[in-house]
Tab-separated table of C-alpha atoms in Angstrom:
chain	number	residue	atom	x	y	z
A	21	ASP	CA	81.830	100.480	95.082
A	22	ASN	CA	82.192	103.603	92.938
A	23	GLU	CA	83.827	105.819	95.538
A	24	GLY	CA	86.325	103.120	96.451
A	25	ASP	CA	87.224	102.544	92.801
A	26	LEU	CA	87.749	106.263	92.220
A	27	LEU	CA	89.864	106.598	95.352
A	28	GLU	CA	91.981	103.581	94.414
A	29	ALA	CA	92.642	104.952	90.932
A	30	SER	CA	93.523	108.352	92.391
A	31	ARG	CA	95.834	106.784	94.976
A	32	GLU	CA	97.630	104.547	92.477
A	33	CYS	CA	98.179	107.382	90.009
A	34	LEU	CA	99.368	109.689	92.785
A	35	GLN	CA	101.878	107.008	93.822
A	36	LEU	CA	103.065	106.901	90.196
A	37	SER	CA	103.460	110.677	90.190
A	38	ILE	CA	105.498	110.553	93.395
A	39	GLN	CA	107.688	107.772	91.985
A	40	VAL	CA	108.326	109.716	88.777
A	41	LYS	CA	109.266	112.808	90.771
A	42	GLN	CA	111.676	110.779	92.934
A	43	ASP	CA	113.228	109.094	89.893
A	44	ALA	CA	113.599	112.372	87.999
A	45	VAL	CA	116.612	113.339	90.132
A	46	HIS	CA	118.598	110.396	88.708
A	47	GLU	CA	120.247	110.461	85.323
A	48	GLN	CA	119.873	106.701	85.106
A	49	LEU	CA	117.692	104.154	86.850
A	50	ASP	CA	118.903	100.764	87.996
A	51	GLY	CA	116.831	97.637	87.402
A	52	GLU	CA	115.026	97.791	90.740
A	53	GLN	CA	114.099	101.462	90.279
A	54	LEU	CA	112.834	100.823	86.759
A	55	ASN	CA	110.852	97.799	87.919
A	56	ASN	CA	109.319	99.888	90.708
A	57	LEU	CA	108.393	102.628	88.232
A	58	TYR	CA	106.777	100.106	85.874
A	59	ASN	CA	104.900	98.570	88.799
A	60	HIS	CA	103.419	101.935	89.808
A	61	MET	CA	102.617	102.684	86.168
A	62	GLY	CA	100.805	99.369	85.772
A	63	LEU	CA	98.769	99.842	88.957
A	64	CYS	CA	97.721	103.346	87.871
A	65	ILE	CA	96.712	102.140	84.415
A	66	LYS	CA	94.846	99.130	85.813
A	67	ALA	CA	92.849	101.144	88.335
A	68	GLY	CA	92.217	104.016	85.922
A	69	SER	CA	91.048	101.790	83.097
A	70	ALA	CA	88.689	99.932	85.451
A	71	VAL	CA	87.103	103.261	86.432
A	72	LEU	CA	86.898	104.391	82.804
A	73	LYS	CA	85.341	101.081	81.761
A	74	LYS	CA	82.745	101.427	84.508
A	75	ILE	CA	81.975	105.016	83.497
A	76	LEU	CA	81.519	104.051	79.862
A	77	THR	CA	79.680	100.748	80.234
A	78	ASP	CA	78.059	100.489	83.680
A	79	GLU	CA	74.733	102.056	84.548
A	80	SER	CA	75.751	102.256	88.216
A	81	ALA	CA	78.778	104.428	87.425
A	82	PRO	CA	79.244	107.583	89.530
A	83	PHE	CA	78.706	109.740	86.437
A	84	THR	CA	78.359	109.360	82.670
A	85	PHE	CA	79.427	111.288	79.592
A	86	ARG	CA	77.106	113.146	77.274
A	87	GLY	CA	77.634	115.180	74.153
A	88	GLN	CA	81.049	115.367	72.517
A	89	LEU	CA	84.240	113.665	73.681
A	90	GLY	CA	86.824	115.202	71.420
A	91	GLU	CA	85.466	114.762	67.927
A	92	GLN	CA	83.287	111.755	68.795
A	93	GLU	CA	79.854	111.518	70.284
A	94	ALA	CA	79.830	109.752	73.649
A	95	GLU	CA	78.199	106.680	72.067
A	96	GLY	CA	80.998	106.396	69.495
A	97	PHE	CA	83.606	106.716	72.213
A	98	THR	CA	81.892	103.952	74.193
A	99	ARG	CA	81.860	101.710	71.116
A	100	THR	CA	85.588	102.385	70.571
A	101	TRP	CA	86.257	101.483	74.219
A	102	GLU	CA	84.295	98.236	73.911
A	103	GLU	CA	86.239	97.268	70.766
A	104	ALA	CA	89.566	97.990	72.497
A	105	ASN	CA	88.469	96.029	75.552
A	106	GLU	CA	87.586	93.046	73.369
A	107	ALA	CA	90.908	93.208	71.503
A	108	CYS	CA	92.936	93.571	74.697
A	109	SER	CA	91.159	91.014	76.871
A	110	SER	CA	93.052	88.097	75.338
A	111	LEU	CA	96.551	89.554	75.849
A	112	ALA	CA	97.189	87.647	79.087
A	113	GLN	CA	97.516	84.382	77.167
A	114	TYR	CA	100.570	85.785	75.364
A	115	VAL	CA	102.439	86.862	78.495
A	116	PRO	CA	105.134	84.352	79.450
A	117	ARG	CA	104.306	82.476	82.643
A	118	ALA	CA	107.918	82.531	83.799
A	119	PRO	CA	109.175	86.085	84.438
A	120	SER	CA	112.694	85.016	83.481
A	121	SER	CA	111.621	83.892	80.019
A	122	SER	CA	113.874	85.523	77.447
A	123	ASP	CA	112.506	83.866	74.319
A	124	PRO	CA	112.471	86.668	71.725
A	125	SER	CA	109.652	85.051	69.753
A	126	VAL	CA	107.359	85.217	72.803
A	127	ALA	CA	108.190	88.891	73.337
A	128	SER	CA	107.704	89.779	69.672
A	129	HIS	CA	104.364	87.957	69.532
A	130	LEU	CA	103.194	89.854	72.612
A	131	LEU	CA	104.266	93.181	71.050
A	132	VAL	CA	102.366	92.422	67.850
A	133	LYS	CA	99.220	91.544	69.806
A	134	ALA	CA	99.592	94.596	72.086
A	135	GLY	CA	100.057	96.833	69.053
A	136	HIS	CA	96.848	95.476	67.560
A	137	CYS	CA	95.139	96.032	70.908
A	138	ALA	CA	96.101	99.720	70.967
């Protein structure tokens, strides 16, 4: 539901903000702290992009855009979003299945694909 999606995105991004504020007191982060920060960042991005996708492509979205979004018309922005979504949807196949994988060729291939996605 729309309200639930918006609340989840808000909650996840607020958790990220809290984590960043807590980590800001350290000059360096250990592996667990960095992993925790990345986890919060990923959850915020995931929830936020799901809401944005719904706003741009779903007729049941809580609100829609009209007029200008930066220098683009709303329709052009939606088209750009759809192209990015198409380019990024296949990234999961390039992520190593084993989290301990340290094969540099796998990592470099993922970076190339992610760069194309952005």
